[in-house]
Coordinates of C-alpha atoms in Angstrom, one line a residue:
X1 CA -83.4 1.8 28.0
X2 CA -80.2 0.7 27.2
X3 CA -76.8 2.5 27.1
X4 CA -75.4 2.8 23.1
X5 CA -72.0 3.0 25.3
X6 CA -71.5 0.7 28.2
X7 CA -74.9 -1.7 28.2
X8 CA -75.9 -0.5 31.2
X9 CA -80.2 -1.2 31.2
X10 CA -81.6 1.8 32.3
X11 CA -84.9 2.3 33.7
X12 CA -87.5 4.4 31.1
X13 CA -87.8 7.6 31.0
X14 CA -83.8 7.9 32.0
X15 CA -82.1 11.1 30.2
X16 CA -78.3 10.3 31.5
X17 CA -76.8 6.5 32.1
X18 CA -76.8 5.4 35.6
X19 CA -73.5 3.8 34.9
X20 CA -71.5 5.8 32.8
X21 CA -73.3 9.1 32.3
X22 CA -73.7 9.2 28.9
X23 CA -76.7 10.9 27.0
X24 CA -79.6 8.5 26.8
X25 CA -81.6 10.5 23.8
X26 CA -80.6 9.8 20.3
X27 CA -77.3 11.8 18.8
X28 CA -77.6 14.4 15.9
X29 CA -76.0 11.7 14.4
X30 CA -78.1 8.9 15.0
X31 CA -81.5 10.7 14.2
X32 CA -79.6 10.6 10.7
X33 CA -78.6 7.1 10.4
X34 CA -82.6 5.9 11.0
X35 CA -83.5 7.9 7.8
X36 CA -80.2 7.5 5.5
X37 CA -79.3 4.2 3.9
X38 CA -76.9 3.4 1.0
X39 CA -78.9 2.3 -2.7
X40 CA -78.3 1.1 -5.7
X41 CA -80.7 3.5 -7.3
X42 CA -81.6 4.9 -11.0
X43 CA -81.6 8.7 -11.6
X44 CA -82.8 10.5 -15.0
X45 CA -82.3 13.7 -15.7
X46 CA -84.6 15.7 -18.3
X47 CA -83.2 18.6 -20.1
X48 CA -86.0 20.9 -21.4
X49 CA -84.7 23.5 -23.7
X50 CA -86.2 26.3 -24.5
X51 CA -88.2 26.6 -21.1
X52 CA -86.5 29.0 -19.5
X53 CA -86.9 31.2 -22.6
X54 CA -90.7 31.1 -22.7
X55 CA -90.2 34.5 -19.7
X56 CA -88.7 36.2 -22.4
X57 CA -91.8 36.2 -24.3
X58 CA -94.9 35.8 -22.7
X59 CA -95.9 37.4 -19.3
X60 CA -95.6 35.7 -16.2
X61 CA -99.3 34.9 -15.5
X62 CA -98.6 33.3 -18.9
X63 CA -95.6 31.3 -18.4
X64 CA -96.5 29.4 -15.1
X65 CA -99.8 27.6 -16.3
X66 CA -97.2 26.3 -19.3
X67 CA -94.2 25.5 -17.1
X68 CA -96.7 23.5 -14.5
X69 CA -98.4 21.9 -17.6
X70 CA -95.1 20.8 -19.0
X71 CA -94.0 19.7 -15.4
X72 CA -97.2 17.7 -15.0
X73 CA -96.6 15.9 -18.2
X74 CA -93.3 15.0 -17.9
X75 CA -93.9 13.7 -13.9
X76 CA -96.7 11.6 -15.0
X77 CA -94.1 8.9 -16.8
X78 CA -92.6 9.2 -13.9
X79 CA -95.0 7.9 -11.1
X80 CA -96.6 5.4 -13.4
X81 CA -93.2 3.5 -13.6
X82 CA -92.9 3.8 -9.4
X83 CA -90.3 6.8 -9.7
X84 CA -90.3 10.2 -7.5
X85 CA -89.7 13.2 -8.7
X86 CA -86.6 14.5 -6.9
X87 CA -86.9 18.0 -8.3
X88 CA -87.2 20.5 -11.1
X89 CA -84.9 23.4 -11.4
X90 CA -84.7 25.9 -14.6
X91 CA -84.9 23.3 -17.1
X92 CA -84.0 20.4 -15.5
X93 CA -86.1 17.6 -14.0
X94 CA -84.7 15.1 -11.6
X95 CA -86.3 11.5 -11.3
X96 CA -84.8 8.5 -9.2
X97 CA -86.0 5.1 -9.0
X98 CA -84.9 2.7 -6.4
X99 CA -85.4 5.3 -3.3
X100 CA -87.8 5.9 -1.3
X101 CA -89.0 2.3 -3.0
X102 CA -87.1 0.4 -4.7
X103 CA -88.0 -2.3 -7.0
X104 CA -86.3 -5.4 -9.0
X105 CA -86.6 -2.9 -12.4
X106 CA -85.3 -0.1 -11.7
X107 CA -83.2 0.4 -14.3
X108 CA -85.9 -0.6 -16.9
X109 CA -88.7 1.9 -15.5
X110 CA -86.5 5.0 -15.9
X111 CA -85.7 3.8 -19.3
X112 CA -89.6 3.5 -20.3
X113 CA -90.8 6.5 -17.9
X114 CA -87.6 8.8 -20.2
X115 CA -89.0 7.4 -23.5
X116 CA -92.6 8.0 -22.7
X117 CA -91.4 11.5 -21.2
X118 CA -89.8 12.3 -25.0
X119 CA -93.8 10.9 -26.2
X120 CA -95.4 13.4 -23.5
X121 CA -93.3 16.6 -24.5
X122 CA -94.1 16.1 -28.7
X123 CA -97.9 15.9 -27.1
X124 CA -97.2 19.0 -25.1
X125 CA -95.9 20.6 -27.9
X126 CA -98.9 20.0 -29.8
X127 CA -101.8 20.9 -27.2
X128 CA -99.9 24.2 -26.4
X129 CA -98.7 25.1 -30.4
X130 CA -99.9 28.5 -30.6
X131 CA -99.1 29.5 -26.6
X132 CA -95.2 28.4 -27.9
X133 CA -93.0 31.0 -29.3
X134 CA -90.8 27.3 -30.5
X135 CA -91.4 23.7 -29.8
X136 CA -89.9 23.3 -26.3
X137 CA -87.2 19.7 -26.5
X138 CA -85.9 17.1 -24.3
X139 CA -82.7 15.5 -23.6
X140 CA -82.4 12.6 -20.9
X141 CA -79.7 11.1 -19.5
X142 CA -80.0 8.0 -17.0
X143 CA -77.5 6.6 -14.6
X144 CA -77.5 3.9 -12.4
X145 CA -74.6 3.6 -9.3
X146 CA -74.8 3.7 -5.3
X147 CA -75.6 6.5 -3.7
X148 CA -77.0 8.4 -0.4
X149 CA -80.7 8.3 -0.1
X150 CA -81.7 9.9 3.3
X151 CA -83.0 13.2 4.5
X152 CA -81.1 16.1 3.8
X153 CA -81.4 19.5 4.9
X154 CA -81.6 22.1 8.2
X155 CA -83.6 20.8 11.0
X156 CA -87.3 20.8 10.2
X157 CA -86.2 21.6 6.5
X158 CA -85.1 18.1 5.8
X159 CA -86.3 16.9 2.6
X160 CA -85.5 13.2 1.3
X161 CA -83.0 13.2 -1.5
X162 CA -80.3 11.1 -3.3
X163 CA -76.4 12.2 -3.5
X164 CA -73.5 10.4 -5.1
X165 CA -71.2 10.7 -8.5
X166 CA -74.4 8.6 -10.0
X167 CA -76.5 11.8 -10.6
X168 CA -73.5 13.8 -11.4
X169 CA -73.0 11.4 -14.5
X170 CA -77.2 11.4 -15.2
X171 CA -77.1 15.7 -15.6
X172 CA -74.2 15.2 -17.4
X173 CA -75.3 12.9 -19.8
X174 CA -78.4 14.8 -20.5
X175 CA -76.8 18.0 -21.3
X176 CA -74.7 16.0 -24.0
X177 CA -77.7 14.2 -25.3
X178 CA -79.1 15.7 -28.5
X179 CA -82.9 16.6 -28.8
X180 CA -84.9 13.7 -28.6
X181 CA -82.5 11.5 -27.0
X182 CA -82.0 9.1 -24.1
X183 CA -78.6 8.8 -23.3
X184 CA -77.3 5.9 -20.5
X185 CA -74.4 4.6 -18.4
X186 CA -72.5 1.4 -17.7
X187 CA -74.4 -0.1 -15.2
X188 CA -77.9 1.0 -16.9
X189 CA -76.8 -0.3 -20.1
X190 CA -75.7 -3.7 -18.5
X191 CA -78.8 -4.0 -16.6
X192 CA -81.2 -3.5 -19.0
X193 CA -79.5 -4.5 -22.7
X194 CA -82.2 -7.8 -22.9
X195 CA -84.9 -5.2 -22.7
X196 CA -83.9 -2.2 -25.1
X197 CA -82.0 -1.4 -27.9
X198 CA -79.0 0.4 -27.6
X199 CA -76.3 2.1 -29.9
X200 CA -72.9 2.3 -28.5
X201 CA -71.1 5.9 -28.7
X202 CA -67.5 7.0 -28.2
X203 CA -66.6 7.2 -24.5
X204 CA -67.4 10.3 -22.8
X205 CA -64.7 12.7 -20.7
X206 CA -66.2 14.0 -17.5
X207 CA -64.5 16.5 -15.3
X208 CA -63.2 14.8 -12.5
X209 CA -62.8 11.0 -13.7
X210 CA -59.3 9.8 -14.7
X211 CA -61.3 7.8 -17.0
X212 CA -63.8 8.7 -20.0
X213 CA -67.0 6.8 -19.6
X214 CA -68.6 4.4 -21.6
X215 CA -72.4 6.3 -23.1
X216 CA -75.3 4.3 -24.7
X217 CA -77.7 6.0 -26.5
X218 CA -81.2 4.0 -25.9
X219 CA -82.7 3.5 -29.6
X220 CA -86.4 1.8 -28.5
X221 CA -87.4 -0.9 -26.3
X222 CA -87.6 -4.6 -27.8
X223 CA -91.3 -5.8 -28.6
X224 CA -92.8 -7.5 -25.7
X225 CA -92.0 -7.2 -21.8
X226 CA -89.6 -9.9 -21.2
X227 CA -86.8 -10.1 -18.2
X228 CA -83.8 -8.3 -17.9
X229 CA -82.1 -11.3 -16.4
X230 CA -79.9 -13.6 -18.7
X231 CA -76.9 -14.5 -20.4
X232 CA -76.7 -13.4 -24.1
X233 CA -75.9 -16.4 -25.9
X234 CA -75.5 -18.6 -23.2
X235 CA -78.4 -21.2 -22.5
X236 CA -78.9 -24.1 -21.0
X237 CA -81.3 -26.9 -20.9
X238 CA -83.8 -27.1 -17.9
X239 CA -82.0 -29.0 -14.8
X240 CA -82.8 -30.8 -11.7
X241 CA -86.7 -30.6 -12.3
X242 CA -87.4 -34.1 -13.3
X243 CA -90.6 -34.5 -10.8
X244 CA -91.9 -30.6 -11.2
X245 CA -92.3 -31.4 -15.0
X246 CA -94.0 -34.6 -14.5
X247 CA -96.7 -33.1 -12.0
X248 CA -97.4 -30.4 -14.6
X249 CA -97.3 -33.2 -17.3
X250 CA -100.2 -35.1 -15.5
X251 CA -102.2 -32.0 -15.4
X252 CA -101.9 -31.4 -18.7
X253 CA -102.6 -35.1 -19.9
X254 CA -106.0 -35.1 -17.7
X255 CA -106.6 -31.5 -19.2
X256 CA -106.5 -33.2 -22.8
X257 CA -109.2 -36.0 -21.6
X258 CA -111.7 -33.4 -20.1
X259 CA -110.6 -32.9 -16.8
X260 CA -109.9 -29.5 -15.4
X261 CA -107.8 -28.6 -12.6
X262 CA -106.3 -25.5 -10.8
X263 CA -102.5 -25.6 -10.5
X264 CA -99.8 -23.0 -8.7
X265 CA -96.3 -23.1 -9.3
X266 CA -94.8 -21.6 -6.7
X267 CA -91.0 -20.4 -5.8
X268 CA -89.1 -17.9 -4.5
X269 CA -87.5 -15.1 -7.8
X270 CA -85.1 -16.7 -9.7
X271 CA -86.2 -20.6 -9.4
X272 CA -87.1 -20.8 -12.8
X273 CA -91.3 -20.9 -12.8
X274 CA -91.8 -19.2 -16.2
X275 CA -89.2 -21.7 -17.5
X276 CA -90.9 -25.2 -16.3
X277 CA -94.1 -23.7 -17.6
X278 CA -92.4 -22.6 -21.3
X279 CA -91.3 -25.9 -21.0
X280 CA -94.3 -28.1 -20.4
X281 CA -95.9 -25.5 -22.9
X282 CA -93.3 -27.0 -25.3
X283 CA -93.6 -30.8 -24.6
X284 CA -97.6 -30.4 -25.1
X285 CA -99.2 -28.6 -27.5
X286 CA -102.4 -29.8 -27.9
X287 CA -104.1 -27.5 -25.5
X288 CA -104.8 -23.9 -26.3
X289 CA -102.3 -21.8 -24.4
X290 CA -103.9 -18.3 -22.8
X291 CA -101.2 -16.1 -21.4
X292 CA -101.6 -12.8 -18.9
X293 CA -99.2 -11.5 -17.1
X294 CA -99.0 -9.1 -14.2
X295 CA -96.6 -6.5 -13.9
X296 CA -95.0 -4.8 -10.6
X297 CA -95.5 -1.4 -12.0
X298 CA -99.4 -2.2 -13.2
X299 CA -100.9 -3.4 -9.6
X300 CA -103.2 0.0 -9.7
X301 CA -104.5 -1.1 -13.1
X302 CA -107.3 -3.2 -13.0
X303 CA -108.0 -6.7 -14.4
X304 CA -104.4 -5.9 -16.3
X305 CA -103.4 -9.8 -16.4
X306 CA -106.8 -10.5 -18.4
X307 CA -106.7 -7.7 -20.4
X308 CA -102.9 -8.7 -21.5
X309 CA -103.8 -12.3 -22.2
X310 CA -107.0 -10.9 -25.0
X311 CA -104.5 -8.5 -26.3
X312 CA -102.0 -11.5 -27.0
X313 CA -104.6 -13.9 -27.9
X314 CA -106.0 -10.9 -30.7
X315 CA -101.9 -9.9 -31.2
X316 CA -103.1 -6.2 -30.4
X317 CA -100.1 -4.2 -30.2
X318 CA -99.7 -0.2 -30.8
X319 CA -99.7 -1.1 -34.4
X320 CA -103.0 -2.0 -34.8
X321 CA -106.0 0.6 -34.7
X322 CA -108.9 0.7 -32.5
X323 CA -111.3 0.0 -35.9
X324 CA -109.3 -3.4 -36.5
X325 CA -109.2 -4.2 -32.8
X326 CA -112.9 -3.7 -32.7
X327 CA -113.2 -6.1 -35.4
X328 CA -111.1 -8.6 -34.1
X329 CA -112.6 -8.7 -30.8
X330 CA -116.2 -9.2 -32.5
X331 CA -115.0 -11.9 -34.4
X332 CA -113.4 -13.7 -31.8
X333 CA -116.6 -13.4 -29.5
X334 CA -118.6 -14.4 -32.5
X335 CA -117.0 -17.5 -32.7
X336 CA -117.4 -19.1 -28.9
X337 CA -120.0 -17.4 -27.8
X338 CA -122.3 -16.8 -31.2
X339 CA -125.3 -16.9 -29.3
X340 CA -124.0 -14.1 -26.6
X341 CA -122.2 -11.9 -28.5
X342 CA -124.8 -8.7 -27.5
X343 CA -123.9 -9.9 -24.2
X344 CA -120.5 -10.6 -23.9
X345 CA -118.6 -7.8 -26.5
X346 CA -119.6 -4.9 -24.8
X347 CA -118.3 -5.8 -21.4
X348 CA -114.6 -7.1 -23.5
X349 CA -114.7 -3.8 -25.4
X350 CA -114.9 -2.6 -22.5
X351 CA -112.0 -4.3 -20.5
X352 CA -109.9 -3.6 -23.9
X353 CA -110.5 0.3 -24.0
X354 CA -112.0 -0.1 -27.3
X355 CA -115.1 1.9 -27.6
X356 CA -117.7 -0.7 -29.3
X357 CA -120.2 0.8 -31.2
X358 CA -123.6 2.8 -30.0
X359 CA -125.8 0.1 -29.9
X360 CA -122.9 -1.7 -27.5
X361 CA -122.0 1.5 -25.8
X362 CA -125.8 1.9 -24.5
X363 CA -125.6 -1.4 -22.8
X364 CA -123.1 0.0 -20.8
X365 CA -124.2 3.6 -19.5
X366 CA -127.1 2.5 -16.8
X367 CA -124.7 0.3 -15.2
X368 CA -123.4 0.8 -11.6
X369 CA -120.2 -0.4 -10.8
X370 CA -121.1 -3.3 -9.5
X371 CA -123.3 -3.8 -12.6
X372 CA -120.3 -3.4 -14.6
X373 CA -117.9 -5.8 -12.6
X374 CA -120.9 -8.4 -12.8
X375 CA -121.0 -8.2 -16.4
X376 CA -117.0 -8.2 -17.0
X377 CA -117.1 -11.1 -15.2
X378 CA -120.1 -13.2 -16.7
X379 CA -118.3 -11.9 -20.1
X380 CA -115.2 -13.3 -19.4
X381 CA -116.2 -16.6 -18.0
X382 CA -118.8 -16.9 -20.8
X383 CA -115.8 -16.1 -23.2
X384 CA -113.5 -19.0 -21.2
X385 CA -116.3 -21.4 -21.4
X386 CA -117.0 -21.3 -25.1
X387 CA -112.7 -21.4 -25.6
X388 CA -112.5 -24.5 -23.6
X389 CA -115.8 -26.5 -25.3
X390 CA -114.2 -25.9 -28.4
X391 CA -110.7 -27.3 -27.6
X392 CA -109.1 -27.7 -24.1
X393 CA -107.6 -24.1 -22.9
X394 CA -104.8 -23.9 -20.5
X395 CA -105.3 -20.1 -18.7
X396 CA -101.5 -19.0 -17.7
X397 CA -101.6 -16.4 -14.9
X398 CA -97.6 -15.2 -14.8
X399 CA -96.4 -13.0 -11.9
X400 CA -99.8 -13.4 -10.0
X401 CA -98.0 -12.0 -6.9
X402 CA -98.6 -8.3 -8.3
X403 CA -102.2 -8.8 -9.3
X404 CA -104.7 -6.5 -8.5
X405 CA -107.0 -7.4 -6.1
X406 CA -110.2 -7.1 -8.9
X407 CA -107.9 -9.4 -10.9
X408 CA -108.0 -12.1 -8.0
X409 CA -111.3 -11.7 -7.7
X410 CA -112.1 -12.3 -11.1
X411 CA -109.8 -15.6 -11.2
X412 CA -111.8 -16.9 -8.3
X413 CA -115.1 -16.5 -10.1
X414 CA -113.7 -18.1 -12.4
X415 CA -112.2 -21.3 -11.0
X416 CA -115.7 -23.5 -11.1
X417 CA -115.5 -23.5 -14.8
X418 CA -112.8 -26.4 -14.2
X419 CA -115.5 -28.1 -12.8
X420 CA -117.6 -27.7 -16.1
X421 CA -115.5 -27.8 -18.9
X422 CA -111.8 -28.8 -20.0
X423 CA -110.0 -25.8 -18.4
X424 CA -106.7 -25.6 -16.6
X425 CA -105.9 -22.2 -14.2
X426 CA -102.2 -22.2 -14.2
X427 CA -100.7 -19.7 -11.9
X428 CA -97.0 -18.8 -11.2
X429 CA -96.3 -16.9 -8.2
X430 CA -93.8 -16.4 -5.2
X431 CA -94.5 -17.2 -2.1
X432 CA -95.7 -14.2 -0.4
X433 CA -97.7 -13.4 3.0
X434 CA -100.2 -15.7 4.1
X435 CA -102.8 -12.5 3.2
X436 CA -101.3 -12.4 -0.3
X437 CA -102.4 -13.8 -3.6
X438 CA -100.8 -17.4 -2.9
X439 CA -103.1 -17.7 0.1
X440 CA -106.2 -16.3 -1.8
X441 CA -105.8 -18.5 -5.1
X442 CA -105.3 -21.5 -2.6
X443 CA -108.2 -21.1 -0.8
X444 CA -110.5 -20.4 -4.2
X445 CA -109.3 -23.5 -5.5
X446 CA -109.5 -25.7 -2.5
X447 CA -113.4 -24.4 -2.3
X448 CA -113.4 -25.9 -6.0
X449 CA -111.8 -29.1 -5.2
X450 CA -109.6 -29.5 -7.9
X451 CA -106.7 -27.5 -6.4
X452 CA -102.5 -28.7 -6.2
X453 CA -99.8 -26.6 -5.8
X454 CA -96.2 -27.6 -7.2
X455 CA -93.8 -26.2 -5.4
X456 CA -89.9 -25.5 -6.8
X457 CA -86.8 -25.9 -4.5
X458 CA -83.3 -24.7 -4.5
X459 CA -81.4 -26.9 -6.9
X460 CA -78.8 -29.6 -5.6
X461 CA -74.9 -28.6 -5.6
X462 CA -74.6 -31.3 -8.3
X463 CA -77.6 -29.8 -10.4
X464 CA -75.9 -26.2 -10.1
X465 CA -72.4 -27.2 -10.8
X466 CA -74.4 -29.1 -14.3
X467 CA -76.1 -25.7 -14.9
X468 CA -72.8 -23.8 -14.8
X469 CA -71.0 -26.1 -16.9
X470 CA -74.1 -25.9 -19.1
X471 CA -73.7 -22.5 -19.7
X472 CA -70.1 -22.3 -19.5
X473 CA -70.0 -25.4 -22.0
X474 CA -67.2 -27.0 -20.0
X475 CA -66.7 -28.5 -17.1
X476 CA -63.0 -27.1 -16.6
X477 CA -64.1 -24.8 -14.2
X478 CA -61.6 -24.1 -11.4
X479 CA -62.9 -25.7 -8.2
X480 CA -62.3 -22.9 -6.3
X481 CA -64.4 -20.7 -8.5
X482 CA -67.0 -23.1 -9.0
X483 CA -67.3 -23.1 -5.2
X484 CA -67.5 -19.6 -4.9
X485 CA -70.2 -19.2 -7.0
X486 CA -72.2 -22.1 -5.5
X487 CA -72.0 -20.9 -2.1
X488 CA -73.1 -17.1 -3.2
X489 CA -76.1 -18.8 -5.5
X490 CA -77.2 -21.3 -3.2
X491 CA -79.4 -23.2 -5.7
X492 CA -81.2 -20.6 -7.0
X493 CA -80.7 -21.0 -11.3
X494 CA -81.1 -17.3 -11.5
X495 CA -78.4 -16.5 -9.1
X496 CA -76.0 -18.7 -10.6
X497 CA -76.6 -17.1 -14.5
X498 CA -76.0 -13.5 -13.0
X499 CA -73.1 -14.7 -10.9
X500 CA -71.6 -16.3 -14.1
X501 CA -72.3 -13.1 -15.9
X502 CA -71.1 -10.5 -13.5
X503 CA -67.9 -12.4 -14.1
X504 CA -67.9 -12.4 -18.0
X505 CA -68.7 -8.5 -17.7
X506 CA -65.9 -8.1 -15.3
X507 CA -63.4 -10.2 -17.6
X508 CA -62.8 -12.7 -14.9
X509 CA -64.2 -15.8 -17.7
X510 CA -63.0 -14.8 -21.3
X511 CA -63.9 -16.6 -24.4
X512 CA -61.0 -18.8 -26.1
X513 CA -61.8 -20.8 -29.3
X514 CA -65.3 -21.5 -28.2
X515 CA -64.5 -22.4 -24.7
X516 CA -64.3 -19.9 -21.6
X517 CA -61.3 -19.5 -19.8
X518 CA -60.4 -18.1 -16.3
X519 CA -58.4 -14.8 -16.5
X520 CA -57.7 -14.3 -12.7
X521 CA -58.4 -16.1 -9.3
X522 CA -61.4 -14.2 -7.1
X523 CA -61.2 -14.1 -3.4
X524 CA -64.8 -12.8 -3.2
X525 CA -67.9 -12.5 -5.5
X526 CA -70.2 -9.6 -5.3
X527 CA -73.7 -9.3 -5.5
X528 CA -74.9 -8.4 -9.0
X529 CA -75.8 -5.3 -9.7
X530 CA -78.8 -7.2 -11.6
X531 CA -79.5 -8.7 -8.4
X532 CA -79.4 -6.1 -6.0
X533 CA -83.3 -4.3 -6.9
X534 CA -84.8 -7.8 -6.2
X535 CA -83.1 -8.6 -3.2
X536 CA -83.7 -5.1 -1.5
X537 CA -87.0 -4.9 -2.7
X538 CA -88.0 -7.5 -1.0
X539 CA -86.5 -6.2 2.5
X540 CA -88.4 -2.8 1.4
X541 CA -91.8 -4.4 1.5
X542 CA -91.4 -4.9 5.8
X543 CA -92.7 -2.2 7.8
X544 CA -90.1 0.0 9.3
X545 CA -89.4 -1.7 12.4
X546 CA -88.8 -4.9 11.3
X547 CA -86.7 -3.9 8.5
X548 CA -84.8 -1.9 11.1
X549 CA -84.7 -5.4 13.2
X550 CA -83.5 -7.5 9.7
X551 CA -80.3 -4.3 9.3
X552 CA -79.6 -5.1 12.9
X553 CA -79.5 -8.7 12.3
X554 CA -77.3 -8.0 9.5
X555 CA -74.7 -6.3 11.1
X556 CA -74.3 -9.4 13.8
X557 CA -73.6 -11.4 10.9
X558 CA -75.4 -14.3 8.6
X559 CA -75.8 -16.3 12.1
X560 CA -76.7 -14.3 14.9
X561 CA -78.3 -15.5 18.2
X562 CA -81.2 -13.9 19.3
X563 CA -80.2 -12.9 22.8
X564 CA -77.4 -10.7 20.8
X565 CA -80.4 -9.3 18.6
X566 CA -82.1 -8.4 21.5
X567 CA -79.1 -6.4 23.0
X568 CA -78.5 -4.5 19.6
X569 CA -82.2 -3.3 19.3
X570 CA -82.9 -2.7 22.4
X571 CA -86.5 -3.7 21.8
X572 CA -87.1 -6.8 23.5
X573 CA -91.2 -6.1 23.5
X574 CA -91.5 -6.1 20.0
X575 CA -88.6 -8.3 19.0
X576 CA -90.3 -11.4 18.9
X577 CA -93.2 -10.2 16.6
X578 CA -90.5 -9.0 14.3
X579 CA -88.5 -12.5 14.4
X580 CA -91.9 -13.8 13.3
X581 CA -92.8 -11.8 10.8
X582 CA -89.2 -12.4 8.9
X583 CA -89.8 -16.3 9.4
X584 CA -93.1 -16.3 8.0
X585 CA -91.4 -13.8 5.2
X586 CA -89.0 -16.6 4.3
X587 CA -86.1 -14.0 5.3
X588 CA -84.8 -16.1 7.9
X589 CA -85.2 -19.8 9.2
X590 CA -84.1 -21.3 13.2
X591 CA -80.6 -22.5 12.9
X592 CA -78.9 -24.4 15.5
X593 CA -75.8 -22.9 16.9
X594 CA -73.0 -25.0 18.4
X595 CA -72.4 -23.6 22.4
X596 CA -75.6 -21.3 22.2
X597 CA -78.5 -22.0 24.6
X598 CA -81.1 -19.7 23.4
X599 CA -82.3 -19.6 20.0
X600 CA -80.4 -18.4 16.7
X601 CA -81.3 -17.7 13.3
X602 CA -79.8 -17.4 9.4
X603 CA -80.4 -15.5 6.8
X604 CA -82.2 -18.0 4.3
X605 CA -79.8 -16.2 1.6
X606 CA -76.5 -15.3 1.9
X607 CA -77.1 -12.7 -1.0
X608 CA -80.0 -11.3 1.2
X609 CA -77.5 -10.9 4.3
X610 CA -75.2 -9.3 2.0
X611 CA -77.6 -6.9 0.2
X612 CA -78.9 -5.6 3.7
X613 CA -76.0 -5.2 5.3
X614 CA -74.7 -3.3 2.5
X615 CA -77.5 -1.0 2.3
X616 CA -76.4 0.4 5.8
X617 CA -74.2 3.7 5.7
X618 CA -70.7 3.0 7.4
X619 CA -71.2 5.1 10.3
X620 CA -74.4 3.3 11.4
X621 CA -72.6 -0.2 10.8
X622 CA -69.9 1.1 13.6
X623 CA -72.6 2.3 15.4
X624 CA -74.2 -1.6 15.7
X625 CA -71.4 -3.4 15.2
X626 CA -70.0 -1.7 18.9
X627 CA -73.9 -2.6 20.4
X628 CA -72.9 -6.4 19.9
X629 CA -69.7 -6.2 21.9

């Protein structure tokens, strides 16, 4: 057991250091450090007007079930989008997105949840109209900011919560919003403006702040699922992907002459996988393109990407009635599998959630779970085969790293079709752990014998510089600023775009006369808030002990010798395993450090190192820094 004060190694079970006499049991403050972090979170406050007055009109036995039903109705969207209900006090519900579990799109999740909470309360009012003295009304405030996230309270009674100014502002926004409205703060707006419609409001004066804060009224979500990334009004041609484009075009040419295939487009987030496939589709339009997307907040929904694929093909949205959806589905099945309508239509209707006619429903009722699964698998296979025989077909599975287990099983079941018909299965996914979706797809495809991968690497410095010049429509960027952007982005196109966007939003880059001008020198480029969730969500995916090792390494520096990490962690037995996990998950790589005889490592990306370090509480940083001495 290593002494935190002097570094002396003591025998296991020792209470006090044999060298300096310091206590070896963790102090109260150190115990808090383990459970506390700095986090960028999005806080949602919902103020339910009229809830407290129920007790004035109703007996307590009547009030309690109504309040319970209301809380359940409002909590459901929060949990559906991966948030946590922090507390419900009086007429206010507080929800947190980004702690304890972080996602790369927490701000958007909070806004989607807020919109659905408004709908949920309308349905609650209708369902309990007879019992309610008057309809309840909801006002929502959503704000994004850095908070303390951890356990708070007396020993034995601690509970997880978040504390910070971002929480207070979210509450304030909820109180000033009109009934049925969602007010959002500046950072929330910046992160989600490509996904939602907003109306700017007059700045709001808030007690304790010298300057008024910007406020935006959420007016709705944009149609379809879009990514929150990118710079509005700025774009660039695809840069530096000639080899990868050529590989995809070869597969598409083979498809057009009848040769199916199974291809995975693999790369870390932000390297341009979706853009590469979109460019390929624009260049080769002869095949039929079917696209289904997996979403991070739908990982528990069976068959979600396949449902999305068929819904897109049939152009089904919320405005389409169930009857119209059934008609479109039956027309599609009759066109592509006319001899198997009775076998295919009921199962696809079940997949889409549109109730078929009684005769079709009767085919499903006697089936067991396994029978239903088998029938659904065969129905999707028959449909795709019919579509491919009608016209060469590309089946794009986007963000497959978020696919549920049943969808992966269905995709693998369909893969042998590539040997029978002109169908190209094109999966877009990240290189997650060895046991993850990529490995499943790879094994399934190699079993068929038509599998290949197109792997994306970071852009070269020259290609990244070209991307910057394309975005800003000028080559006249000060060398020092360009080098800082390149140093932080390290060849990731998304990181380049988001850093440029943050410089525009911060007023460092200003457009004048159709050109972008630099207004001041920039010494340090910080992580854009739009990337922080993406970076931290990967770290959060690690088991707690491995995550703690990564945090300890971050304190040492982007480059860290194993011997120093061993001294800081005091966990030599497990350290080797932790480092293997971090190597396997592409967080770190080996590094040749001059003068260091033992092993040394480097964080694969500067922004990952920075995000990990910034998540550590300041007091814990100081403690860990002392251990490195």
